[in-house]
Coordinates of C-alpha atoms in Angstrom, one line a residue:
X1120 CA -2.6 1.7 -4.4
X1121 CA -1.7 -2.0 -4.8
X1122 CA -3.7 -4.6 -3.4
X1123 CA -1.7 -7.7 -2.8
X1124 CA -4.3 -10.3 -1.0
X1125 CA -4.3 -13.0 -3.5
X1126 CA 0.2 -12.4 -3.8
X1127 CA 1.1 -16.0 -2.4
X1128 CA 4.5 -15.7 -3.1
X1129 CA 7.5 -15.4 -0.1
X1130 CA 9.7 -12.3 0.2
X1131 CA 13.3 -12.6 1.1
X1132 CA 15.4 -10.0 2.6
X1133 CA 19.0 -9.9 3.8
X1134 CA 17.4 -9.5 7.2
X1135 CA 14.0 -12.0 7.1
X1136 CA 12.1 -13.9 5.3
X1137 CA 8.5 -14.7 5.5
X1138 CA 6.0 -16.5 3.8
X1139 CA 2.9 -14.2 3.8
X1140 CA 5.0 -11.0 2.8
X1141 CA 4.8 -9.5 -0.6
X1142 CA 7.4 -7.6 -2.5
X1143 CA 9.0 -4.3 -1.4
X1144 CA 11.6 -5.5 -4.2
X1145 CA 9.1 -3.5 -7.0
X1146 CA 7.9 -0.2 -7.4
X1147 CA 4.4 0.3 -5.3
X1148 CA 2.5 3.8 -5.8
X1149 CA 0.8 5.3 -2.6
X1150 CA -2.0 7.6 -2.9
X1151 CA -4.2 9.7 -1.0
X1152 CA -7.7 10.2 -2.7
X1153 CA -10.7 12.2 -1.9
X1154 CA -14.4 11.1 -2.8
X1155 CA -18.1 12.3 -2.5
X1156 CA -20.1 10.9 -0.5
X1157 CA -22.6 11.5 -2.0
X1158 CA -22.1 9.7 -5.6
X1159 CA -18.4 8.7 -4.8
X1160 CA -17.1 10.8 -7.8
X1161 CA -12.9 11.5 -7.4
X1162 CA -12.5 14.6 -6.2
X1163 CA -8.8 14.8 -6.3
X1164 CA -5.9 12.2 -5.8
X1165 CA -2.6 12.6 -5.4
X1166 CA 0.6 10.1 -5.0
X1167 CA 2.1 10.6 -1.7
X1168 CA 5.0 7.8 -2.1
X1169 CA 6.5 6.1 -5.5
X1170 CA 9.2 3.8 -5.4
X1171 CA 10.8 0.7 -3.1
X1172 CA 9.1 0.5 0.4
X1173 CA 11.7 -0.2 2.9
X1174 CA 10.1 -3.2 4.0
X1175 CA 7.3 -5.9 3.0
X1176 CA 3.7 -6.5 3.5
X1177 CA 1.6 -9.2 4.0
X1178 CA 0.2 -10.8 1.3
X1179 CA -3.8 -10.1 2.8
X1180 CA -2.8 -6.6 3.8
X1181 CA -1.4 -3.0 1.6
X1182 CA 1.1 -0.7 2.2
X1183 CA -1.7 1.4 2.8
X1184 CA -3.6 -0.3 5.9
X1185 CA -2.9 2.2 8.6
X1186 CA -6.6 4.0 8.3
X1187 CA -6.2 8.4 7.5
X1188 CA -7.6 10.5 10.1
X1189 CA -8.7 14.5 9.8
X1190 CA -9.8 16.9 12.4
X1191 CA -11.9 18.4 9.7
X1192 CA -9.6 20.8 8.3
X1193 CA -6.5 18.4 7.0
X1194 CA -6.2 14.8 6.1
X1195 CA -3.2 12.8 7.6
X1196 CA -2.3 9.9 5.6
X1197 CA 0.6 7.1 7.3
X1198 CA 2.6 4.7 5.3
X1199 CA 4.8 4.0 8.2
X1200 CA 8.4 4.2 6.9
X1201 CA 7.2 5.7 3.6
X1202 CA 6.3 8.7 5.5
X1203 CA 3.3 10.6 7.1
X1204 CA 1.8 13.4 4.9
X1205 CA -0.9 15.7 5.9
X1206 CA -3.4 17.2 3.1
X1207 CA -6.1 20.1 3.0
X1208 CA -9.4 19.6 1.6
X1209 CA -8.1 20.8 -1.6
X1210 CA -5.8 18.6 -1.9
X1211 CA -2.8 20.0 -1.5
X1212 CA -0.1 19.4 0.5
X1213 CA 1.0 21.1 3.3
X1214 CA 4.0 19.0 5.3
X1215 CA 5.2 15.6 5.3
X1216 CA 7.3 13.8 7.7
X1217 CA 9.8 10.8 7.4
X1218 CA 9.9 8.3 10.0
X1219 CA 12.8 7.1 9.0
X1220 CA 13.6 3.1 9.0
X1221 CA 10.5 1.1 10.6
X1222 CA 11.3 -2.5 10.0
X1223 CA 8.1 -4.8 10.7
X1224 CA 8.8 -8.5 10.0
X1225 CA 7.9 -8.1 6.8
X1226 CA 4.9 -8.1 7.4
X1227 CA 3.3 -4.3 7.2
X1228 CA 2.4 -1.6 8.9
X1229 CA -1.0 -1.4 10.8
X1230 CA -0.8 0.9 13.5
X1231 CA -3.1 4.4 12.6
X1232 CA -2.7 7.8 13.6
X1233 CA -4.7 9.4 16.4
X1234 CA -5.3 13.1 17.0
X1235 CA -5.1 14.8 20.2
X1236 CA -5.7 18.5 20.6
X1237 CA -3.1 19.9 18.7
X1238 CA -1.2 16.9 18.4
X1239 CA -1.1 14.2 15.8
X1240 CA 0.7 10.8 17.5
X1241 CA 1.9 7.5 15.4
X1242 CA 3.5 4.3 17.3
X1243 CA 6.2 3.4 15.3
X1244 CA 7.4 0.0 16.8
X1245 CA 9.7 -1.8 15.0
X1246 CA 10.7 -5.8 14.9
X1247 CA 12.3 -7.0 17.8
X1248 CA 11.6 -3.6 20.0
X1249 CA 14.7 -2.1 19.0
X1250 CA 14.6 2.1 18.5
X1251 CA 10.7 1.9 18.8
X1252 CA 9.2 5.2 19.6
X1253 CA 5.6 6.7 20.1
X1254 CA 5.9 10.6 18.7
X1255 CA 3.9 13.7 18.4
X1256 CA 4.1 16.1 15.9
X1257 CA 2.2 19.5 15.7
X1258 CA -0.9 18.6 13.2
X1259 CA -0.9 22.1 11.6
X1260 CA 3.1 22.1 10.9
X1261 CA 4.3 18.6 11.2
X1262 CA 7.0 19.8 13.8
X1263 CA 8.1 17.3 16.2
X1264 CA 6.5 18.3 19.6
X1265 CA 7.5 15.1 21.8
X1266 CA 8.9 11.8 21.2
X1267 CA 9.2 8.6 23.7
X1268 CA 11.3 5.4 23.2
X1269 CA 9.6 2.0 23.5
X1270 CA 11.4 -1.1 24.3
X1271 CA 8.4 -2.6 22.2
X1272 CA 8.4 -5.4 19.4
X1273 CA 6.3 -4.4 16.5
X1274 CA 2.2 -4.3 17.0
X1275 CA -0.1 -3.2 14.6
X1276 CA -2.9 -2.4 16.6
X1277 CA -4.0 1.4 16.8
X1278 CA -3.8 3.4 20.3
X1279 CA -7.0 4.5 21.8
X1280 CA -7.4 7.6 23.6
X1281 CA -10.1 7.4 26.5
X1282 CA -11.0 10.2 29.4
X1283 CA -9.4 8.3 32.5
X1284 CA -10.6 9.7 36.5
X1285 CA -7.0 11.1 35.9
X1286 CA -7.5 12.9 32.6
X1287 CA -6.7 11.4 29.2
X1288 CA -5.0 8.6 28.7
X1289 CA -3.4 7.2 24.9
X1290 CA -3.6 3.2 25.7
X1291 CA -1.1 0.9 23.3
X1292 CA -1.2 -2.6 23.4
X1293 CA 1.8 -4.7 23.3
X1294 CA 3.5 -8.0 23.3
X1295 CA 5.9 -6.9 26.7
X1296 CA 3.3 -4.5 27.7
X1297 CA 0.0 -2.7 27.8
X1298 CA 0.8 0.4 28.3
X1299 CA -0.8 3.9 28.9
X1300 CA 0.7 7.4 28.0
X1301 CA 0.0 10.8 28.5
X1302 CA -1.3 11.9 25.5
X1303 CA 0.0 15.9 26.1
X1304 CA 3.8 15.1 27.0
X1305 CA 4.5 11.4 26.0
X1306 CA 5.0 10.3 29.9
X1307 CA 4.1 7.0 31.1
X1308 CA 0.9 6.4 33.0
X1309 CA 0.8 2.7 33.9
X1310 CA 1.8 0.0 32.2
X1311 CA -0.1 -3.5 32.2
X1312 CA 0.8 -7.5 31.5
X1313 CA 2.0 -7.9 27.6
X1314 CA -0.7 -9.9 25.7
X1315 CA 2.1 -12.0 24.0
X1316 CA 1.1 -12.5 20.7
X1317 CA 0.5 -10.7 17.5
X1318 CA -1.6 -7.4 18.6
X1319 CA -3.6 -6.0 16.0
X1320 CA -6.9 -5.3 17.9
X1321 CA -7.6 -1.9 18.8
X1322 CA -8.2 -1.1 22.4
X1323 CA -11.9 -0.4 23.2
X1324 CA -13.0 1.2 26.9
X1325 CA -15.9 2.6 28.4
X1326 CA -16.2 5.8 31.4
X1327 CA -13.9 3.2 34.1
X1328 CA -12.1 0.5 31.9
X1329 CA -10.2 -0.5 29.1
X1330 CA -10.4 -3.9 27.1
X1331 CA -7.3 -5.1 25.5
X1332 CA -7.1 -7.9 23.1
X1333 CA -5.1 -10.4 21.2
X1334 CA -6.3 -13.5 18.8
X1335 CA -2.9 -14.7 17.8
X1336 CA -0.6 -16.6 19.0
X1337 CA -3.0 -16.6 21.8
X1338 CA -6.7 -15.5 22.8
X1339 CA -6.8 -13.5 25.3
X1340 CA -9.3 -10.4 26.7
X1341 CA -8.5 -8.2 30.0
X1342 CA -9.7 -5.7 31.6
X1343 CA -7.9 -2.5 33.4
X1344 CA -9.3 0.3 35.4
X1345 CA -8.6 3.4 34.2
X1346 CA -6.6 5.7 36.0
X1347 CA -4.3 3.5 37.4
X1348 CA -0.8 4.3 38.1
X1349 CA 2.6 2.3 37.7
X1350 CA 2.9 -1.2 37.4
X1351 CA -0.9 -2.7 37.6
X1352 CA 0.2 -6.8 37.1
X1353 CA -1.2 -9.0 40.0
X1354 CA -3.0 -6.0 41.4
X1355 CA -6.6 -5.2 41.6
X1356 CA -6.8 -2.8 38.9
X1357 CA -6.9 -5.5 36.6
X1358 CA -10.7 -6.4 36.7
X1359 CA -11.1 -9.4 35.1
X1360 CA -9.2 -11.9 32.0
X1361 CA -11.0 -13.7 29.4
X1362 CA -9.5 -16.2 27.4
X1363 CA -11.3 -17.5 24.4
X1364 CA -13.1 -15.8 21.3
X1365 CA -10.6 -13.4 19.7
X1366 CA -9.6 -13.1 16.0
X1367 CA -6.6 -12.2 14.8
X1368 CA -7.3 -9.2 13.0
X1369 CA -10.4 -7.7 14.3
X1370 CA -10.8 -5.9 17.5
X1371 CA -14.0 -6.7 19.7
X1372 CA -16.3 -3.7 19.9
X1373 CA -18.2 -2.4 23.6
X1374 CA -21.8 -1.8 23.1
X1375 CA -24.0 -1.1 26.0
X1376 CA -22.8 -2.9 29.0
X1377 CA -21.4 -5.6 26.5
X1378 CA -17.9 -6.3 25.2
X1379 CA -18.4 -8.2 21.9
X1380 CA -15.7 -10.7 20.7
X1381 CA -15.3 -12.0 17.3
X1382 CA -13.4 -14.6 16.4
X1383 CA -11.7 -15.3 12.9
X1384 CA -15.2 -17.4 11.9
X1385 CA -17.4 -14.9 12.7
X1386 CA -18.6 -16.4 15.8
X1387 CA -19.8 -14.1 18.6
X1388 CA -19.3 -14.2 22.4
X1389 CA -20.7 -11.7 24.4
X1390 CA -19.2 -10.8 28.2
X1391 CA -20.4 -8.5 30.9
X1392 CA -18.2 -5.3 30.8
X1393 CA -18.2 -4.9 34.8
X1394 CA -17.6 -8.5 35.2
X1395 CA -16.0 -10.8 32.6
X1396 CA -19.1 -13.1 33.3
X1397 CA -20.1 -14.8 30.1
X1398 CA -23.6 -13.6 28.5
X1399 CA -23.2 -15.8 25.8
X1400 CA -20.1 -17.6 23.0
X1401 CA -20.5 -19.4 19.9
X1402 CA -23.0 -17.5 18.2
X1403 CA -23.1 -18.2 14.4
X1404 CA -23.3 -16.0 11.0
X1405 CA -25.8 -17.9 8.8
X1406 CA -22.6 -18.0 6.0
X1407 CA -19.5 -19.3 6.9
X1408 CA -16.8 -17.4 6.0
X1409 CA -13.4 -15.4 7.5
X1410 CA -13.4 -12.3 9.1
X1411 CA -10.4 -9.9 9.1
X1412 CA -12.5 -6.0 9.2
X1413 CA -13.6 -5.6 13.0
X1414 CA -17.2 -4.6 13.7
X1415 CA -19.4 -1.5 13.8
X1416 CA -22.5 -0.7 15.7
X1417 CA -25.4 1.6 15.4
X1418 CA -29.1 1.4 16.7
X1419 CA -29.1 -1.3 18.7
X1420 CA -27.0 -3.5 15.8
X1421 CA -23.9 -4.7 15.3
X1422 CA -22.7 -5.0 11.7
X1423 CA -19.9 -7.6 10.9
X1424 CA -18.4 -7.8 7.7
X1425 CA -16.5 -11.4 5.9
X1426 CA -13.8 -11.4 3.9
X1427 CA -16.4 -13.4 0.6
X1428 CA -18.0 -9.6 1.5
X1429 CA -21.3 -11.1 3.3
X1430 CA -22.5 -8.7 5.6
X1431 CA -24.5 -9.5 9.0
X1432 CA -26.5 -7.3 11.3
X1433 CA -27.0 -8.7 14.5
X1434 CA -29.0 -7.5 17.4
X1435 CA -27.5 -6.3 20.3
X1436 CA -28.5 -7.7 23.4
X1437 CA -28.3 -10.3 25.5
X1438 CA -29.4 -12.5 23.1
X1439 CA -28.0 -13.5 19.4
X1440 CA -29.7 -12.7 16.2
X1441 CA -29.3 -12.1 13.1
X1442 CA -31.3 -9.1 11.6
X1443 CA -30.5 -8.9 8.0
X1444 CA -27.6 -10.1 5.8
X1445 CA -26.1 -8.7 2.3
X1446 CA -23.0 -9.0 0.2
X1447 CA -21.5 -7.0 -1.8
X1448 CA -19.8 -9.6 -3.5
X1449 CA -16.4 -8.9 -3.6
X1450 CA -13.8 -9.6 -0.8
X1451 CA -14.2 -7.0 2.2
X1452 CA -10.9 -6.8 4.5
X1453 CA -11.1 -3.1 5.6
X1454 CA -13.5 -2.2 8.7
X1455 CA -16.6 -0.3 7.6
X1456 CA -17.4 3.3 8.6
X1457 CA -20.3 5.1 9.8
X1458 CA -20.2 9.2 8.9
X1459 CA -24.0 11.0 8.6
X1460 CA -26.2 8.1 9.0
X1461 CA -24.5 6.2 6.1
X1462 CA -22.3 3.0 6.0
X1463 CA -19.1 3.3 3.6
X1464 CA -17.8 -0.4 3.4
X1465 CA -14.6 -0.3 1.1
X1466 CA -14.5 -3.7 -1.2
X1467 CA -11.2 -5.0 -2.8
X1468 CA -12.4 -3.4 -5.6
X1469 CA -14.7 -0.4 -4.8
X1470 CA -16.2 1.5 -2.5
X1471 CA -19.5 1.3 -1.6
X1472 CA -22.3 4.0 0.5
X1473 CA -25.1 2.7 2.1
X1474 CA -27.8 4.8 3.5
X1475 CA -30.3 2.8 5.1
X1476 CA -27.8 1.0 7.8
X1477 CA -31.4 -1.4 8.6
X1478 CA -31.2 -2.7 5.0

């Protein structure tokens, strides 16, 4: 698949033009490919899309960012509006579905797929909000089982599904609206304040709340009690707003009793889940750099990863510090992965396995 990160140059369509955006004026190859863990040898790849996206990227992203997901028997692969294909471990095929037109300021897809039971759901929110939809399909068929329209501008952040007091809940951020849906029939839950910028973050939540984020064109963290009903604006099932310490492109990460935010330097605040109240802000990696892949923790750590491919483990705690750094030393924009006690990190050029996560 094309990586366009270092691509500088604008894009211009009949419908926008933007300066970050790379080319869906040339041919771009899509793949799906399958490696070993453990020595990372190919173990099959095959091109799920070849030809003229409908739409461009930006220049520090892929056509391929929205991550794959598998329920351990199939592989579901989104390319937005190059389609959704779903693989077997042997690599073959078996459906594919077209979204049809998903126009995203030229600026990429982002949003991932998330599985639910039998169900396999994509957000599919395009530019301004108009004909935006969340849909399910059947995961072992790739029938449609359920589809709700969203009067939603495009997001790239990925839904989260948490176990509310009122069963389970499939929570979207937006710019109008944070808003959660029932993940079985596509029905509205509650819907929240929109954060009003650029969502990319994912949604994080504990047992009682959910965090939802955005770093650009504003910073701002809140807080919402799960299951809430209706319109919760101005009423107490918002706990608490926070607003300082997001990134962009990263979404915070709830360890413990803490909700971590990292900012688009690396810096670290830390807030009280329950509260809001600060534990601490401004902590610093011991390299500067910029940070677009969100965090991971394990063991008591938190690993952050820069875009010069530094990584930093960081205590978790109460307190800030920094445990161990290494670099792989070529750019890292992705967000790592923990699977069996190792760390795949996935570098603008290869993919690397760690298995000592202390190291």
């Amino acid at each position: 698949m094309r990586d366009g990160f270092y691509d500088d140059n604008p894009a211009n369509r009949d419908r926008y033009i933007h300066p970050d955006s790379i080319g869906s004026e040339r041919v771009h190859t899509l793949k799906v490919i399958a490696l070993a863990i453990k020595d990372g040898a190919v173990i099959w790849e095959h091109v799920a899309f070849e030809g003229l996206p409908y739409d461009d990227s930006h220049r520090r992203g892929s056509f391929a960012s929205p991550t794959p997901i598998t329920d351990g028997e199939l592989v579901y692969a989104y390319f937005g509006a190059q389609g959704l294909y779903a693989y077997d471990f042997d690599g073959s095929l078996i459906w594919s579905q077209n979204l049809g037109e998903i126009p995203n300021f030229g600026l990429g897809d982002g949003s991932s797929p998330v599985l639910y039971g039998d169900l396999l759901i994509i957000v599919a929110d395009r530019d301004n909000g108009d004909g935006s939809f969340i849909v399910a399909f059947d995961k072992r068929t790739g029938n449609e089982v359920w589809r709700t329209p969203r009067m939603a501008r495009i997001q790239w952040s990925t839904p989260l599904l948490v176990n509310g007091p009122l069963g389970m809940e499939l929570v979207v951020s937006g710019f109008q609206a944070v808003i959660s849906y029932d993940p079985a029939t596509g029905n509205e839950r509650w819907r929240g304040p929109g954060l009003r910028g650029n969502v990319i973050a994912t949604p994080v939540a504990n047992s009682e709340t959910v965090f939802v984020s955005v770093g650009y064109q504003r910073k701002k963290t809140y807080a919402v009690h799960l299951g809430a009903t209706g319109e919760v604006s101005n009423t107490n099932a918002i706990a608490w707003e926070y607003e300082k310490g997001t990134a962009y492109v990263p979404s915070n990460i709830l360890y413990g009793d803490q909700l971590y935010l990292i900012a688009d330097n690396g810096m670290l605040t830390s807030l009280d889940t329950q509260t809001g109240k600060l534990i601490y802000e401004g902590a610093r990696v011991p390299i500067p750099g910029r940070f677009s892949a969100s965090p991971v923790a394990y063991d008591g750590k938190l690993l952050i990863a820069s875009q010069d491919g530094d990584m930093f483990v960081i205590k978790a705690g109460p307190v800030h510090e920094v445990l161990a750094v290494n670099s792989i030393e070529q750019s890292i924009w992705a967000s790592p992965a923990i699977t069996d006690g190792k760390l795949l990190v996935r570098g603008a050029t290869h993919i690397f396995c760690f298995a000592d996560l202390g190291e």
